[in-house]
Short mmCIF file of the N, C-alpha and C atoms (twelve columns), coordinates in Angstrom:
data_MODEL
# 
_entry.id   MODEL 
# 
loop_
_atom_site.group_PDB 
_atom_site.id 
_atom_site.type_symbol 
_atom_site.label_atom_id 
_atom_site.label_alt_id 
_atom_site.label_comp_id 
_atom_site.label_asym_id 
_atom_site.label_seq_id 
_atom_site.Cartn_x 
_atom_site.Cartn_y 
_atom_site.Cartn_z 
_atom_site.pdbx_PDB_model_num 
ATOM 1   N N  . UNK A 1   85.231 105.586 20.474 1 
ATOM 2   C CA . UNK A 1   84.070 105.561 21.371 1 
ATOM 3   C C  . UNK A 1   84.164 104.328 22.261 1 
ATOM 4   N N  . UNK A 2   83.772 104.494 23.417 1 
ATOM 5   C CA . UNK A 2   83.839 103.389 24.590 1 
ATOM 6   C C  . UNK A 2   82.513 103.413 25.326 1 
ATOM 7   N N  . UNK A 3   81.810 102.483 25.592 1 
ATOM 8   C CA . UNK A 3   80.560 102.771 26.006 1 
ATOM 9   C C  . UNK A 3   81.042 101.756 27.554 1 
ATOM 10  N N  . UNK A 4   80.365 102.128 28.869 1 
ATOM 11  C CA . UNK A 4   80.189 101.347 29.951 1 
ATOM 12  C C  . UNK A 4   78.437 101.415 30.153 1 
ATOM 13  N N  . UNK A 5   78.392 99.984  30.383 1 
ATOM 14  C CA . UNK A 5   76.772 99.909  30.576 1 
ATOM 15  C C  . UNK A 5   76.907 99.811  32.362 1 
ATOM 16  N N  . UNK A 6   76.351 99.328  32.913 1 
ATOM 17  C CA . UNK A 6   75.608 99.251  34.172 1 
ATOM 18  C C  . UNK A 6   74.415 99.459  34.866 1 
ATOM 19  N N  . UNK A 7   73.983 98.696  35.922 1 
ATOM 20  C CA . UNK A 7   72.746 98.720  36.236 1 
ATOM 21  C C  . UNK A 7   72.026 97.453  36.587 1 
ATOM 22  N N  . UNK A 8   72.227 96.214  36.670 1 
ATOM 23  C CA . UNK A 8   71.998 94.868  36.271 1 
ATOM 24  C C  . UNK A 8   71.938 94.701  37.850 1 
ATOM 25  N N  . UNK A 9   71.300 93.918  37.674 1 
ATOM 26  C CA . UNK A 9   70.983 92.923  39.078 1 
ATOM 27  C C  . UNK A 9   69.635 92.234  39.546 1 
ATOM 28  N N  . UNK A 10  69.732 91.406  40.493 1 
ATOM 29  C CA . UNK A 10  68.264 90.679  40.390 1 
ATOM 30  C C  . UNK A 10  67.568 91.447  41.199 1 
ATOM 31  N N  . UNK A 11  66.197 90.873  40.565 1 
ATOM 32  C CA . UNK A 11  65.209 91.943  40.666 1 
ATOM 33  C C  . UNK A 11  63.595 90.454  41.097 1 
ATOM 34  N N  . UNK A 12  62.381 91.100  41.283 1 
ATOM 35  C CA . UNK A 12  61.425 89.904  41.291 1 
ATOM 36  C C  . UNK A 12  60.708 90.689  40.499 1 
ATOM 37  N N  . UNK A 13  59.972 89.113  39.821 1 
ATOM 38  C CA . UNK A 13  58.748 89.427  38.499 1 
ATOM 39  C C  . UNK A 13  58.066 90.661  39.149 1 
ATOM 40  N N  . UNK A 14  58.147 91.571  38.246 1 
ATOM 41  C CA . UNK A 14  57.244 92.916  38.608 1 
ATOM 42  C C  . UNK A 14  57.694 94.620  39.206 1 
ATOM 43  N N  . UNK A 15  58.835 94.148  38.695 1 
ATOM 44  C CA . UNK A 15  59.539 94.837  39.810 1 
ATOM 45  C C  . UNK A 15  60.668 95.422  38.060 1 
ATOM 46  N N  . UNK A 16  61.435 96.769  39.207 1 
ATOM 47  C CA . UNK A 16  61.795 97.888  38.153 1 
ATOM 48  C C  . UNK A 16  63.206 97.906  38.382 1 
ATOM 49  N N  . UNK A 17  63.632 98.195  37.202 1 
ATOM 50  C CA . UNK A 17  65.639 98.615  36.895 1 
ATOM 51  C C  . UNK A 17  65.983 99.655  36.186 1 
ATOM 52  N N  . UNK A 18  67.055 99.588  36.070 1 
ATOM 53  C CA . UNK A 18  67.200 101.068 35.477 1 
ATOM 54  C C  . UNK A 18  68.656 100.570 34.759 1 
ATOM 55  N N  . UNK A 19  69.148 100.346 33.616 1 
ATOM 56  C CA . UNK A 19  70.251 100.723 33.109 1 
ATOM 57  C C  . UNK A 19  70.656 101.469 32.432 1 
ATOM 58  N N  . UNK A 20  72.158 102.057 32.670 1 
ATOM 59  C CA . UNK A 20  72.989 102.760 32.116 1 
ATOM 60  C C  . UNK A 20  73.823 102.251 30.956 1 
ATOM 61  N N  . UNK A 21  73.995 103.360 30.068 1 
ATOM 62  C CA . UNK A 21  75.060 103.717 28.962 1 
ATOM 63  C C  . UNK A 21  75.802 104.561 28.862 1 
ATOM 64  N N  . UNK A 22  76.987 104.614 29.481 1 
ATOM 65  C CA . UNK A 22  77.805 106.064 28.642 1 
ATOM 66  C C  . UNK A 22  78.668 105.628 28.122 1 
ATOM 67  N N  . UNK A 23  79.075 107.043 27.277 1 
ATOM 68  C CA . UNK A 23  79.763 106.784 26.136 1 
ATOM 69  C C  . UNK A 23  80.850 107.761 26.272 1 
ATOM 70  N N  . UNK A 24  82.003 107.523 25.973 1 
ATOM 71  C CA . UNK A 24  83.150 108.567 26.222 1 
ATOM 72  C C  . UNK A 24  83.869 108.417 24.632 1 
ATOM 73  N N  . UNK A 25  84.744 109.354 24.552 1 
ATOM 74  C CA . UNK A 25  85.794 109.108 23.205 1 
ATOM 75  C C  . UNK A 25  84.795 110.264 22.136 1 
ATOM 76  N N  . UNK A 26  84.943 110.467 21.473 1 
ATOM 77  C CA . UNK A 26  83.936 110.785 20.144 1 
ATOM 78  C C  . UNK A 26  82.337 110.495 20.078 1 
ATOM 79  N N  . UNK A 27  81.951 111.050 20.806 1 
ATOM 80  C CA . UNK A 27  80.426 110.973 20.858 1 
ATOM 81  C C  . UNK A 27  79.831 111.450 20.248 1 
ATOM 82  N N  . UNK A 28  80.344 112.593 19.598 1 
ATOM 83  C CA . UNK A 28  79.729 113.124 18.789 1 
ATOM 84  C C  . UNK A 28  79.558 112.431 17.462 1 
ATOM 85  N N  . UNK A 29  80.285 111.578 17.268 1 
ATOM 86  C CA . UNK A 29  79.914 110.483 16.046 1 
ATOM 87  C C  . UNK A 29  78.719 109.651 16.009 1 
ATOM 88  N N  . UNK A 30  78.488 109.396 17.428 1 
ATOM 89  C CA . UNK A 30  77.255 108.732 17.104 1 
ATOM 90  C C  . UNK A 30  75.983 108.422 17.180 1 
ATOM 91  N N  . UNK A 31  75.316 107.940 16.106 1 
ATOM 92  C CA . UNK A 31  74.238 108.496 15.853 1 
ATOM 93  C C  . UNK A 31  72.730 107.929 16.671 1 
ATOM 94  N N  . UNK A 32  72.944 106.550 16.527 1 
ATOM 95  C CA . UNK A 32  71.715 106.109 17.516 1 
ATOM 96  C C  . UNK A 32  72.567 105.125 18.755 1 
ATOM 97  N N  . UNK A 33  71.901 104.578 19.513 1 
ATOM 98  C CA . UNK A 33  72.341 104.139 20.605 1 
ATOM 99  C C  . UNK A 33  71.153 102.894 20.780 1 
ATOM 100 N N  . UNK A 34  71.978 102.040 20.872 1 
ATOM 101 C CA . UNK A 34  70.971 100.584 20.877 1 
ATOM 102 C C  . UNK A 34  71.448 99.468  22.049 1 
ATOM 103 N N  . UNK A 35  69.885 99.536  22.112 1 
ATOM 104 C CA . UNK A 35  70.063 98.223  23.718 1 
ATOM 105 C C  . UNK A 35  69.639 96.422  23.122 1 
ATOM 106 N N  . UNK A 36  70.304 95.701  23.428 1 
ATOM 107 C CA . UNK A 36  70.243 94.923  22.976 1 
ATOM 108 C C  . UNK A 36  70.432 93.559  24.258 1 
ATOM 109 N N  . UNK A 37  69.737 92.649  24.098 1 
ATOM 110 C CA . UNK A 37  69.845 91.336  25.095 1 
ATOM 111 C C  . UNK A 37  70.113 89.822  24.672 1 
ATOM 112 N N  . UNK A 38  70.490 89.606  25.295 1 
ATOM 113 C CA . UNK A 38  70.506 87.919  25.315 1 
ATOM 114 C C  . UNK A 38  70.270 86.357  26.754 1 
ATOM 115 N N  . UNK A 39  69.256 86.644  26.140 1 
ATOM 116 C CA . UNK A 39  69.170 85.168  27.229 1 
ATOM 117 C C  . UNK A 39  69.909 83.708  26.948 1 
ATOM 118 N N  . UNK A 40  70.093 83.123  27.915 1 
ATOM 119 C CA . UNK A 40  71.062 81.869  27.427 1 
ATOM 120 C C  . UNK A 40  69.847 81.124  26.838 1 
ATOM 121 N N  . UNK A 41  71.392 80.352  25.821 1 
ATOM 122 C CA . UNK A 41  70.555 79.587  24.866 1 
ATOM 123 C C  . UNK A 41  70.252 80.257  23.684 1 
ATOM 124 N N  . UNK A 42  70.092 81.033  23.707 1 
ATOM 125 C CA . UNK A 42  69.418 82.285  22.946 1 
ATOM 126 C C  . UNK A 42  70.428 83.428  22.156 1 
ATOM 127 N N  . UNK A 43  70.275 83.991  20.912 1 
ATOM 128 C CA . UNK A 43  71.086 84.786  19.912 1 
ATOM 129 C C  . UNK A 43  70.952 85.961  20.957 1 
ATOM 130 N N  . UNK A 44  71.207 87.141  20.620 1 
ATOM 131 C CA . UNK A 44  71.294 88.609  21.035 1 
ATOM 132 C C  . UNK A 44  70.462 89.118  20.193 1 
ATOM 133 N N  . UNK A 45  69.417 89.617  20.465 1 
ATOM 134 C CA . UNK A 45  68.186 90.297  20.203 1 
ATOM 135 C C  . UNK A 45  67.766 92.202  20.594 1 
ATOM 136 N N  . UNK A 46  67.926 92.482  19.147 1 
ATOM 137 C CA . UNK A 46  67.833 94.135  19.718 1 
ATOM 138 C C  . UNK A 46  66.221 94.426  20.140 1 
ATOM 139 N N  . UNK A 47  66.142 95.263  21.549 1 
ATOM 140 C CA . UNK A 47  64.932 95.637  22.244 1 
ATOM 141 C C  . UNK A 47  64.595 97.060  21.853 1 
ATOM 142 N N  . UNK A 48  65.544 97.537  22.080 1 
ATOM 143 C CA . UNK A 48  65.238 99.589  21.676 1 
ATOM 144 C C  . UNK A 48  66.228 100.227 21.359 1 
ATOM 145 N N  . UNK A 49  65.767 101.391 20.650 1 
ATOM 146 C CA . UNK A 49  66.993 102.230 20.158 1 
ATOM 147 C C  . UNK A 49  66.743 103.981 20.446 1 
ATOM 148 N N  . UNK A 50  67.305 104.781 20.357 1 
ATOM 149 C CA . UNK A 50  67.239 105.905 20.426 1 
ATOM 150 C C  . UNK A 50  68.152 106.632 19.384 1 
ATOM 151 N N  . UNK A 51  67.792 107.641 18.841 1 
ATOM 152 C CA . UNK A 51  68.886 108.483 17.734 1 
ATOM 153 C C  . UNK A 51  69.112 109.280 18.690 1 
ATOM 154 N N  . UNK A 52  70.315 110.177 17.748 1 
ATOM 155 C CA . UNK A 52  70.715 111.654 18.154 1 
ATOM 156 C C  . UNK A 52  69.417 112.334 18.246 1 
ATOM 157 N N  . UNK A 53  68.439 112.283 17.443 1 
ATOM 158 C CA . UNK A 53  67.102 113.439 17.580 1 
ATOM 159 C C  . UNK A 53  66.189 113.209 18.604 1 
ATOM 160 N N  . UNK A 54  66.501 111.754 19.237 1 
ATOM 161 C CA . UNK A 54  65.351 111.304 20.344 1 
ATOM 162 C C  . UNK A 54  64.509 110.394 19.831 1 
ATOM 163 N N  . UNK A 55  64.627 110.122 18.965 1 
ATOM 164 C CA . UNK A 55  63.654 108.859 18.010 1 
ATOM 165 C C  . UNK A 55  63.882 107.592 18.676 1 
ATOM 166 N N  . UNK A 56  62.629 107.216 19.102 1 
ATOM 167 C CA . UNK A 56  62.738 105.791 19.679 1 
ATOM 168 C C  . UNK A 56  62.151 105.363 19.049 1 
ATOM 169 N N  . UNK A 57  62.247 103.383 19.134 1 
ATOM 170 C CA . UNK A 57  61.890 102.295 19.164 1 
ATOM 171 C C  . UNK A 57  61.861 101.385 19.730 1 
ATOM 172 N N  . UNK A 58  61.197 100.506 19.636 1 
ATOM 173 C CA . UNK A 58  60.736 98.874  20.834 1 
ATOM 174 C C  . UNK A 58  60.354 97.667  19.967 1 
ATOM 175 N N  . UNK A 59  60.803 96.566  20.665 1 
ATOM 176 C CA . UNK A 59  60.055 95.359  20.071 1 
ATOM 177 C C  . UNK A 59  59.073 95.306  20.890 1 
ATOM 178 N N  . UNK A 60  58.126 94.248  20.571 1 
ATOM 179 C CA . UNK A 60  56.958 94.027  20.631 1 
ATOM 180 C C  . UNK A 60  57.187 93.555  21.807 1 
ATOM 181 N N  . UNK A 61  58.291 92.921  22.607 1 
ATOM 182 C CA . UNK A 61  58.174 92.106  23.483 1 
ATOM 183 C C  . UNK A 61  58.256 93.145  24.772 1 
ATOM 184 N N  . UNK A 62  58.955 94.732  24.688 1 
ATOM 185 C CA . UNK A 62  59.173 95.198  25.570 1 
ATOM 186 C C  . UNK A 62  58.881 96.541  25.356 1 
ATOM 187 N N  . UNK A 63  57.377 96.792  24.465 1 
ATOM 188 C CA . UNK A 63  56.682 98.191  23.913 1 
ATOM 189 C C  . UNK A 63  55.775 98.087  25.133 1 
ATOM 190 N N  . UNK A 64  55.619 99.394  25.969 1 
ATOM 191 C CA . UNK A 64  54.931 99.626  26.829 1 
ATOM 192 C C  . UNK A 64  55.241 99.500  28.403 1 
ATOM 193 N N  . UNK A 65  56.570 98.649  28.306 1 
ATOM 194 C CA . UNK A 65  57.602 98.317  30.112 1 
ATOM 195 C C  . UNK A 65  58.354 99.038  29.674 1 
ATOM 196 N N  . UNK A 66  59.275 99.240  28.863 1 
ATOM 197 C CA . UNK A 66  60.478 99.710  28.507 1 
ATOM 198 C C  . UNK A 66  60.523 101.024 28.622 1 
ATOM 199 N N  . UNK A 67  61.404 101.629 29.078 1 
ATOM 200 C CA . UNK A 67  61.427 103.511 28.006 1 
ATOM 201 C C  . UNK A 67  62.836 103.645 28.160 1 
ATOM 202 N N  . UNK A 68  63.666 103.964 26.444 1 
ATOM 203 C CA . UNK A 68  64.869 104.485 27.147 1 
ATOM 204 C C  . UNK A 68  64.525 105.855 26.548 1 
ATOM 205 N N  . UNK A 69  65.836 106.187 27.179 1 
ATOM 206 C CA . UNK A 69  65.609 107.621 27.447 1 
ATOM 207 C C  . UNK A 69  67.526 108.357 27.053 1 
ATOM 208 N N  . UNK A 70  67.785 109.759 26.777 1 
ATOM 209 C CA . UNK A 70  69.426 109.759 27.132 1 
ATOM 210 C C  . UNK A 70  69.350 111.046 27.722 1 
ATOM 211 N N  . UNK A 71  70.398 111.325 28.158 1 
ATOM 212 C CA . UNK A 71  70.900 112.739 29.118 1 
ATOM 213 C C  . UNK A 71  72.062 113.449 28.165 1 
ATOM 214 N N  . UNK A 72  72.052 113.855 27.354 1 
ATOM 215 C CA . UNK A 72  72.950 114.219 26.585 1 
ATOM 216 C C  . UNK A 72  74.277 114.991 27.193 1 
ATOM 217 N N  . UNK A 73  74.052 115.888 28.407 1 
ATOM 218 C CA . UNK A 73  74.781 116.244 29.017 1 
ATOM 219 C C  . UNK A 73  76.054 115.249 29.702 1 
ATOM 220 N N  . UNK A 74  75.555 113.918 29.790 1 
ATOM 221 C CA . UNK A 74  75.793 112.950 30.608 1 
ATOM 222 C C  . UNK A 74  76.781 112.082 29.812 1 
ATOM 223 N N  . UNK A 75  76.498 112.384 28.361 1 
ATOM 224 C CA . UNK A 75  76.409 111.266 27.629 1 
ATOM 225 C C  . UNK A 75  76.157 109.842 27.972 1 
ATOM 226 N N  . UNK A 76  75.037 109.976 28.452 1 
ATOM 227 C CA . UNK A 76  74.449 108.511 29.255 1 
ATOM 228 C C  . UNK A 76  73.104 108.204 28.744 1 
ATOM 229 N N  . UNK A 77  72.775 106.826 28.461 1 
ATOM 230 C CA . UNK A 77  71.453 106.693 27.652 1 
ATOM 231 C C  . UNK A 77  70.900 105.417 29.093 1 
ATOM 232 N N  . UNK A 78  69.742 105.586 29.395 1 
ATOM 233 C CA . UNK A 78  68.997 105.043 30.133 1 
ATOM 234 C C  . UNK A 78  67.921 103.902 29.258 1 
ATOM 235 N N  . UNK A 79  67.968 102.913 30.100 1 
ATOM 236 C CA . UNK A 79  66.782 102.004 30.317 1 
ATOM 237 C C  . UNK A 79  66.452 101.866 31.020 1 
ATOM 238 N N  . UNK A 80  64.722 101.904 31.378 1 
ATOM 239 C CA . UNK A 80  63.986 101.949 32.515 1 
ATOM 240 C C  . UNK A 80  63.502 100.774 31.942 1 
ATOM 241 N N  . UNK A 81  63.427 99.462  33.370 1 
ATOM 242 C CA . UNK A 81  62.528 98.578  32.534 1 
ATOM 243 C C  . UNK A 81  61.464 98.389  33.554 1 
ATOM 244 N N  . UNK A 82  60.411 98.391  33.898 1 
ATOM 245 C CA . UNK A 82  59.339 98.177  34.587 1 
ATOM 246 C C  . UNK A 82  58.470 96.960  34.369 1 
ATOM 247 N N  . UNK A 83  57.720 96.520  35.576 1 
ATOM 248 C CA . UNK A 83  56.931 94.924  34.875 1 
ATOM 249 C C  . UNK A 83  57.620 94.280  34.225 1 
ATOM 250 N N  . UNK A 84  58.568 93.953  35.033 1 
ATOM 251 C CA . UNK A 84  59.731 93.058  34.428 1 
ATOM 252 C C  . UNK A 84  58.611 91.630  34.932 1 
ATOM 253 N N  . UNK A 85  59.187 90.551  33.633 1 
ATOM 254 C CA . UNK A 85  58.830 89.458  33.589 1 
ATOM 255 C C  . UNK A 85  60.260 88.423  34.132 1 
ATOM 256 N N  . UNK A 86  59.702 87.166  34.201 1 
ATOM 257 C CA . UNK A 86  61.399 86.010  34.260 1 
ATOM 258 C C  . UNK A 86  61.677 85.828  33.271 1 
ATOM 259 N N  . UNK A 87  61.007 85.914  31.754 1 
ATOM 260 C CA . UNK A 87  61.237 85.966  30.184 1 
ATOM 261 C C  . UNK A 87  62.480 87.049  30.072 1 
ATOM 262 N N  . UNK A 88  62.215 88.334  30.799 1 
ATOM 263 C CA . UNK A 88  63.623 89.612  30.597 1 
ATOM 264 C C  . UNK A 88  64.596 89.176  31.249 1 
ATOM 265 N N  . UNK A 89  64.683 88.260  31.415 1 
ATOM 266 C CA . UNK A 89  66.310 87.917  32.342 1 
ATOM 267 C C  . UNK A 89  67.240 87.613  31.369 1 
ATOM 268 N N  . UNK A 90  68.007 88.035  30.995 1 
ATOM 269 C CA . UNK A 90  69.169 88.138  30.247 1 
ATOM 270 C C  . UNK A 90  69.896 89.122  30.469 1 
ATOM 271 N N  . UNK A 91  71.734 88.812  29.689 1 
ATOM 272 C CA . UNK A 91  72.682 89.685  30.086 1 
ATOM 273 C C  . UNK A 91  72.044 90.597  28.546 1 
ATOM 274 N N  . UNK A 92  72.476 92.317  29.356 1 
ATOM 275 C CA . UNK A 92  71.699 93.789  28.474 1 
ATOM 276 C C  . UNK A 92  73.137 94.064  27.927 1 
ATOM 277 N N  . UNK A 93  72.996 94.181  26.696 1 
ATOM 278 C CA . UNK A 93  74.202 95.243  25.902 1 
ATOM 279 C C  . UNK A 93  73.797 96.461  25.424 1 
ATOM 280 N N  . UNK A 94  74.654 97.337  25.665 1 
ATOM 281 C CA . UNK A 94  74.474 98.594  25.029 1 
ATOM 282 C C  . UNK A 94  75.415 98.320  23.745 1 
ATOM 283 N N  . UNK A 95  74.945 99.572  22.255 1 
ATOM 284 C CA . UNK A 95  75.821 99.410  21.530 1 
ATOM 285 C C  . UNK A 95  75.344 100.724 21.123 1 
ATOM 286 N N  . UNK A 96  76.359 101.125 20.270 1 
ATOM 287 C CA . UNK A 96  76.435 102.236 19.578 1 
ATOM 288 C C  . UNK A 96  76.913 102.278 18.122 1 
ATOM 289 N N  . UNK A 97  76.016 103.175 17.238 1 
ATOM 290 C CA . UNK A 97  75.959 103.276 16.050 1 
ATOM 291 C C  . UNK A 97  76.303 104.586 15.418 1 
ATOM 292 N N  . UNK A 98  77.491 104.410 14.236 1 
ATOM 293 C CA . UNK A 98  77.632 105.868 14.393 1 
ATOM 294 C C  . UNK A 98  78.786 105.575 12.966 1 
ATOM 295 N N  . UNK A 99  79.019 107.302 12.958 1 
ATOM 296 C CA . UNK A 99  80.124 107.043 11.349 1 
ATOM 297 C C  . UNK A 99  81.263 107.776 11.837 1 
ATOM 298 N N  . UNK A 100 82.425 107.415 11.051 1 
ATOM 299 C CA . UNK A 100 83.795 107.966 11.580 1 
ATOM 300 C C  . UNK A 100 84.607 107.832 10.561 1 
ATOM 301 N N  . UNK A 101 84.998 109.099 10.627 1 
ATOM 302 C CA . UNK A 101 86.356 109.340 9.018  1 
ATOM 303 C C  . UNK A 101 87.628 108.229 9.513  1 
ATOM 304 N N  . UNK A 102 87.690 107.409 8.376  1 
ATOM 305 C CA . UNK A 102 89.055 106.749 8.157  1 
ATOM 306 C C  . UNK A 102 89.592 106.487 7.005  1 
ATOM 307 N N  . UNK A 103 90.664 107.115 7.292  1 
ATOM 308 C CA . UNK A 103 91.570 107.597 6.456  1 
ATOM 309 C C  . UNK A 103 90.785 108.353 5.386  1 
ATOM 310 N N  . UNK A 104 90.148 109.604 5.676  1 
ATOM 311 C CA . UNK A 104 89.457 110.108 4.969  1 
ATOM 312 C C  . UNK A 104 88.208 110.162 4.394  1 
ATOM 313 N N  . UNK A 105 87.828 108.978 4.756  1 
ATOM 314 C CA . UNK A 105 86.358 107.779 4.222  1 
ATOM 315 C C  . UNK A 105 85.620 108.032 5.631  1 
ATOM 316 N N  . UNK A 106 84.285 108.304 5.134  1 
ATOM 317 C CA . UNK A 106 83.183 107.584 6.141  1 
ATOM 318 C C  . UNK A 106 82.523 106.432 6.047  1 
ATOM 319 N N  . UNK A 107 82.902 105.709 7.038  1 
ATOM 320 C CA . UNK A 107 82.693 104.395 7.448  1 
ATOM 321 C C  . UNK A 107 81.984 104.732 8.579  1 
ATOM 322 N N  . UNK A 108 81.009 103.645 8.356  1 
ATOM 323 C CA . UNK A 108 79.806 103.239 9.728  1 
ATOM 324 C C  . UNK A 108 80.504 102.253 10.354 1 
ATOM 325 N N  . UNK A 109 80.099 102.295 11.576 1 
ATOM 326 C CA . UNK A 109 80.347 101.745 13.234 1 
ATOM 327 C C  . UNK A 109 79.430 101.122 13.554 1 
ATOM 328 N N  . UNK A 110 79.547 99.953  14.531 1 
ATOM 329 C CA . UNK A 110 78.513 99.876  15.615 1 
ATOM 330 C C  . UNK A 110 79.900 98.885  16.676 1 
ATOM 331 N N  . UNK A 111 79.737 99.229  18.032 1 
ATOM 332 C CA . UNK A 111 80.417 99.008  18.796 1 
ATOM 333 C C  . UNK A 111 79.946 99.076  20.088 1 
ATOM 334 N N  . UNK A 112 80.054 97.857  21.201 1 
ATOM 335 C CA . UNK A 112 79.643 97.390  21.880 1 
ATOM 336 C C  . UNK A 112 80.392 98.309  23.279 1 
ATOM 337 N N  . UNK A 113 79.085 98.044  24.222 1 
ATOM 338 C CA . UNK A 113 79.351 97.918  25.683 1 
ATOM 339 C C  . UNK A 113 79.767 96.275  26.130 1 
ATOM 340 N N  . UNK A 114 79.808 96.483  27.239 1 
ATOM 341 C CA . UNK A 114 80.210 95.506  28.188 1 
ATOM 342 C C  . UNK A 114 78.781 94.809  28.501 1 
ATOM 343 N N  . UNK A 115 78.501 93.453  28.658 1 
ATOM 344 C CA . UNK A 115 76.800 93.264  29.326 1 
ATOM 345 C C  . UNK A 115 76.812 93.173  30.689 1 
ATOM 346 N N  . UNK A 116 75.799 93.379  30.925 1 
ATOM 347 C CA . UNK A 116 75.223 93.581  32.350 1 
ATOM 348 C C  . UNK A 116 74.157 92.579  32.315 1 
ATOM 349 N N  . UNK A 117 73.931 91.838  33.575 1 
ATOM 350 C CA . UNK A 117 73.000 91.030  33.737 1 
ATOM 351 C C  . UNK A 117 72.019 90.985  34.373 1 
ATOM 352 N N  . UNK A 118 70.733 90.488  34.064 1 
ATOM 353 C CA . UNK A 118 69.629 91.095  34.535 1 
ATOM 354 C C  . UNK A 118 68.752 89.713  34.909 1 
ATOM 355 N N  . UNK A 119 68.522 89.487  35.971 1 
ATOM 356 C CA . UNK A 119 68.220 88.370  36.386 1 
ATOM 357 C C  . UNK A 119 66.643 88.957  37.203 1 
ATOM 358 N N  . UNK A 120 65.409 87.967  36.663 1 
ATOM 359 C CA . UNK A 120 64.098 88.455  37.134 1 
ATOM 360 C C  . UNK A 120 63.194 87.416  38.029 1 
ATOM 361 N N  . UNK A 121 63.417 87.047  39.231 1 
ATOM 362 C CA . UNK A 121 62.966 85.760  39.749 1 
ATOM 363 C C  . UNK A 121 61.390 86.300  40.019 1 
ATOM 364 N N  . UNK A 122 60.888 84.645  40.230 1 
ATOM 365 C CA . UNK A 122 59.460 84.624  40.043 1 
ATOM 366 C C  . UNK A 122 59.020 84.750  41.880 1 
# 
């Protein structure tokens, strides 16, 4: 599995983005799809997730701006972020979670996109 994110760029407090996830290789392995950020200075902090069934989640910091969303056709998972603050400025990772026979064994995954950066001036 190979995921490309995109979508990043500056934006002003209040104002809306949209990033991308797709995923190529074995997609069918996996199971949820997670967006995750980091501001400098700062660890990498997961924001939302989505399963194969459509099951979402949010942190507290970005329940109610946020929605992702996926296109299954696309294999592309969306973040819409709206009422963006200068607090959301950080580079966005996509990652992916998922299980895969090796050497016969199922073993769990999680494996990264590329980040994209998201810069929110005041």
């Amino acid at each position: 599995v190979q995921l490309q994110a995109s979508g990043g760029g500056l934006v002003q407090a209040g104002g809306s983005l949209r990033l991308s996830c797709t995923a190529s290789g074995s997609v069918s392995s996996i199971n949820t799809i997670e967006w995750y950020r980091q501001a400098p200075g700062d660890g990498r902090k997961l924001i939302t997730t989505i399963s194969k069934s459509g099951t979402t989640t949010y942190a507290d910091s970005v329940k109610g701006r946020f929605t992702i969303s996926r296109d299954n056709a696309k294999n592309t998972v969306y973040l819409q972020m709206n009422s963006l603050k200068r607090e959301d400025t950080a580079v966005y990772y996509c990652a992916a979670e998922g299980l895969a026979l090796v050497h016969g064994n199922w073993e769990a995954y999680r494996l990264w996109g590329q980040g994209t950066q998201v810069t929110v001036s005041q």
